[in-house]
Short mmCIF file of C-alpha atoms in Angstrom, two decimals:
data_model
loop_
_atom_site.label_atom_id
_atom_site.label_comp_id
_atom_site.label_asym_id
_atom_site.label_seq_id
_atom_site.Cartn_x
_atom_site.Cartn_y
_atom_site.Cartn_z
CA UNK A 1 -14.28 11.41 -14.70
CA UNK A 2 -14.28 9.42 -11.40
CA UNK A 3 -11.54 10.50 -9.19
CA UNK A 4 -10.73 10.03 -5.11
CA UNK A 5 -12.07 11.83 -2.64
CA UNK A 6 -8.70 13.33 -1.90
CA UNK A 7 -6.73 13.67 -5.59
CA UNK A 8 -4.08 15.41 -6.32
CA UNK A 9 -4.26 16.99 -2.94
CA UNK A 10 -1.66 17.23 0.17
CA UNK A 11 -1.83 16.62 2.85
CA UNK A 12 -4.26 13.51 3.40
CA UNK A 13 -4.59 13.01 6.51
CA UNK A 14 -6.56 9.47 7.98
CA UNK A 15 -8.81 10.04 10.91
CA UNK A 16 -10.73 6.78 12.44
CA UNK A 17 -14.46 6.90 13.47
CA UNK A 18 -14.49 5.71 17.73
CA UNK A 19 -18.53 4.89 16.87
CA UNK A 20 -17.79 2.80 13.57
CA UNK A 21 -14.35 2.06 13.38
CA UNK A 22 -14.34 3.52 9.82
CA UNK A 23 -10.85 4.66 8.30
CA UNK A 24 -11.43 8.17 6.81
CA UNK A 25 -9.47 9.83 4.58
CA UNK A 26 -9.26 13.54 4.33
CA UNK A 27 -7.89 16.54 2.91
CA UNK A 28 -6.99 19.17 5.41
CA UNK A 29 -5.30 22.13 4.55
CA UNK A 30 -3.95 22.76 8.39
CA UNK A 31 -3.73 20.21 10.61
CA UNK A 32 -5.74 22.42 13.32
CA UNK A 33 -8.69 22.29 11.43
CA UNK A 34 -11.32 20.08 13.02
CA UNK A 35 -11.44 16.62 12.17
CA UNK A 36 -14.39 15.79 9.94
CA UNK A 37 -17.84 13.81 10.26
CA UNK A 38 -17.32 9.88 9.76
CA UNK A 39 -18.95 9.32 5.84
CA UNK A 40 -20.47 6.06 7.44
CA UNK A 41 -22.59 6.70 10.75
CA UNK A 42 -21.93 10.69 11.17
CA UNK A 43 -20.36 10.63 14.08
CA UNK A 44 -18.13 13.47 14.87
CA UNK A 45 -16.02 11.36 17.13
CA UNK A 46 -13.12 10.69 14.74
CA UNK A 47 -9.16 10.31 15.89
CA UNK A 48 -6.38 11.11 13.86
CA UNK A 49 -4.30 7.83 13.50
CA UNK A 50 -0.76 7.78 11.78
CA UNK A 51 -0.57 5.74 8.06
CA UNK A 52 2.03 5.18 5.85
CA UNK A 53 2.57 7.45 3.29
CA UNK A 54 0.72 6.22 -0.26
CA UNK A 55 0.16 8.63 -3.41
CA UNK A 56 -3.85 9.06 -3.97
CA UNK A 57 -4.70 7.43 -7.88
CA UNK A 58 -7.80 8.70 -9.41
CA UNK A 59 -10.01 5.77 -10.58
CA UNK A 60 -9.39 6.59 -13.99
CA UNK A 61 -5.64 6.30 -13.12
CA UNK A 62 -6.51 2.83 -11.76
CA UNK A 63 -8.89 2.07 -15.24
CA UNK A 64 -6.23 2.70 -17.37
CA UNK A 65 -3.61 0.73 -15.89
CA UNK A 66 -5.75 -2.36 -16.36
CA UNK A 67 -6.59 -1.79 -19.51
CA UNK A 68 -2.79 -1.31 -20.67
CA UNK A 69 -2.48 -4.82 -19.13
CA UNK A 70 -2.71 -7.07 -22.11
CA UNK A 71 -2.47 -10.00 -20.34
CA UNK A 72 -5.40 -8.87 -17.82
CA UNK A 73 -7.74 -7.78 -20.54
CA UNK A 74 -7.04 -11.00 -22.77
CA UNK A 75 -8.44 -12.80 -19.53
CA UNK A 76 -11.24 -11.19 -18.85
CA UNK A 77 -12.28 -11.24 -22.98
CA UNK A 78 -11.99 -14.95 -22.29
CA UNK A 79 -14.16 -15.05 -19.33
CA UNK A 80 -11.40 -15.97 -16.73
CA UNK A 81 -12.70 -15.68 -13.67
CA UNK A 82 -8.95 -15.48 -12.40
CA UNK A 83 -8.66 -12.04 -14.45
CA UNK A 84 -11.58 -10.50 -12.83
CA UNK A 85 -10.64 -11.54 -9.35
CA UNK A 86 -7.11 -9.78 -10.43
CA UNK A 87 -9.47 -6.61 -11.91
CA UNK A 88 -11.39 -6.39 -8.94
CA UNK A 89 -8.56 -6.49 -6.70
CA UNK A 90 -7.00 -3.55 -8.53
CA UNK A 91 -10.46 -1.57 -8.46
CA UNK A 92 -10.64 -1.77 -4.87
CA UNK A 93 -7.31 -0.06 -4.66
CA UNK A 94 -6.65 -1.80 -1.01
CA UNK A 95 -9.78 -0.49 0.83
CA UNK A 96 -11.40 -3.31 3.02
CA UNK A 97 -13.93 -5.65 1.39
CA UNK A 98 -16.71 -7.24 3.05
CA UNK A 99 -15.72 -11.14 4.16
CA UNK A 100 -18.33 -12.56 1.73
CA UNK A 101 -16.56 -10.93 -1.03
CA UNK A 102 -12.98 -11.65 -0.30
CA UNK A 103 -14.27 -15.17 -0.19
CA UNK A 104 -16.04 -14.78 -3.66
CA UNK A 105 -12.59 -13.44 -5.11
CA UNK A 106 -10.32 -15.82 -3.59
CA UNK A 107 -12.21 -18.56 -4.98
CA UNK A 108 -11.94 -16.92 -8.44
CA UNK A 109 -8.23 -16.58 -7.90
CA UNK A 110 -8.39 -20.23 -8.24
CA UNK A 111 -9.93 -20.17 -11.16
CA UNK A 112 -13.69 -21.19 -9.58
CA UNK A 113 -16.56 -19.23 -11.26
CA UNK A 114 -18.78 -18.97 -7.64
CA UNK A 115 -22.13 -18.85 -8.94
CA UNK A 116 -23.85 -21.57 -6.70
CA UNK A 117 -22.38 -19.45 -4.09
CA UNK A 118 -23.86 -16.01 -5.41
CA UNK A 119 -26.96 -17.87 -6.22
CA UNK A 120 -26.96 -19.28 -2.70
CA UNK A 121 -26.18 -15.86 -0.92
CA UNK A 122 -29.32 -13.84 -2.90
CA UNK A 123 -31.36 -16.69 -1.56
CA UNK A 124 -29.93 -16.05 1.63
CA UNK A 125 -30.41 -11.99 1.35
CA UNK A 126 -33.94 -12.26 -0.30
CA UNK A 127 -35.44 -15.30 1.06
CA UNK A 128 -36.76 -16.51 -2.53
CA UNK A 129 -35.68 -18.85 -5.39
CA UNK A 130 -34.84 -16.92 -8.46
CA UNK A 131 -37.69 -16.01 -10.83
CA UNK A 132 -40.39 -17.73 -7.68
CA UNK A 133 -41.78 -14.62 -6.11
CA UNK A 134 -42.20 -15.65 -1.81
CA UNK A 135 -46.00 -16.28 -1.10
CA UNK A 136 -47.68 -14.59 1.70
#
């Protein structure tokens, strides 16, 4: 079962890295307990930084309310690629994307299947055609 880092438990508190700028989330039992190492770089110069107040969903939570989504599972049996941009928006659960991605699911929103642009972006990555291995 996957589940957040910080299910089911209270209090959550967010803590930002000063090296990264990572948001960290994290379970303390007192707030005088030390902050905790930043997941990203392992810096252990995090500050505590005031959010809003959210209730943590498992991943299965998440799961299962798109699949009780008839409408968003009927789309994505049909290949929409508007369903999966909505599916992967609801996977993410609101945690930061990288820009190439948010452009990959925007376009979908639209109803655009992007794969010139994935295509385009491996070549970029890799520095090879697909299926041409690079030559020394």
């Amino acid at each position: 079962m996957l589940q957040s880092p910080c299910s089911g438990k209270m209090p959550v508190y967010e803590y930002i890295c000063d090296s990264c700028h990572q948001i960290v989330s994290s379970y303390r039992q007192r707030f005088a307990v030390a902050a905790p190492s930043c997941p990203r770089c392992g810096s252990n110069e995090l500050r505590r930084i005031f959010s809003v107040f959210s209730v943590q969903r498992t991943y299965t939570d998440v799961y299962e309310d798109i699949l009780s989504d008839r409408q968003l599972t009927q789309g994505m049996m049909r290949n929409d690629p508007r369903a999966l941009a909505e599916w992967s928006r609801r996977m993410s659960s609101g945690e930061k994307s990288p820009p190439e991605y948010e452009e990959l699911t925007e376009r979908m929103e639209k109803g655009e299947w992007p794969s010139g642009q994935i295509e385009e972006k491996r070549e970029e990555l890799f520095g090879q055609e697909r299926g041409k291995p690079e030559s020394d």
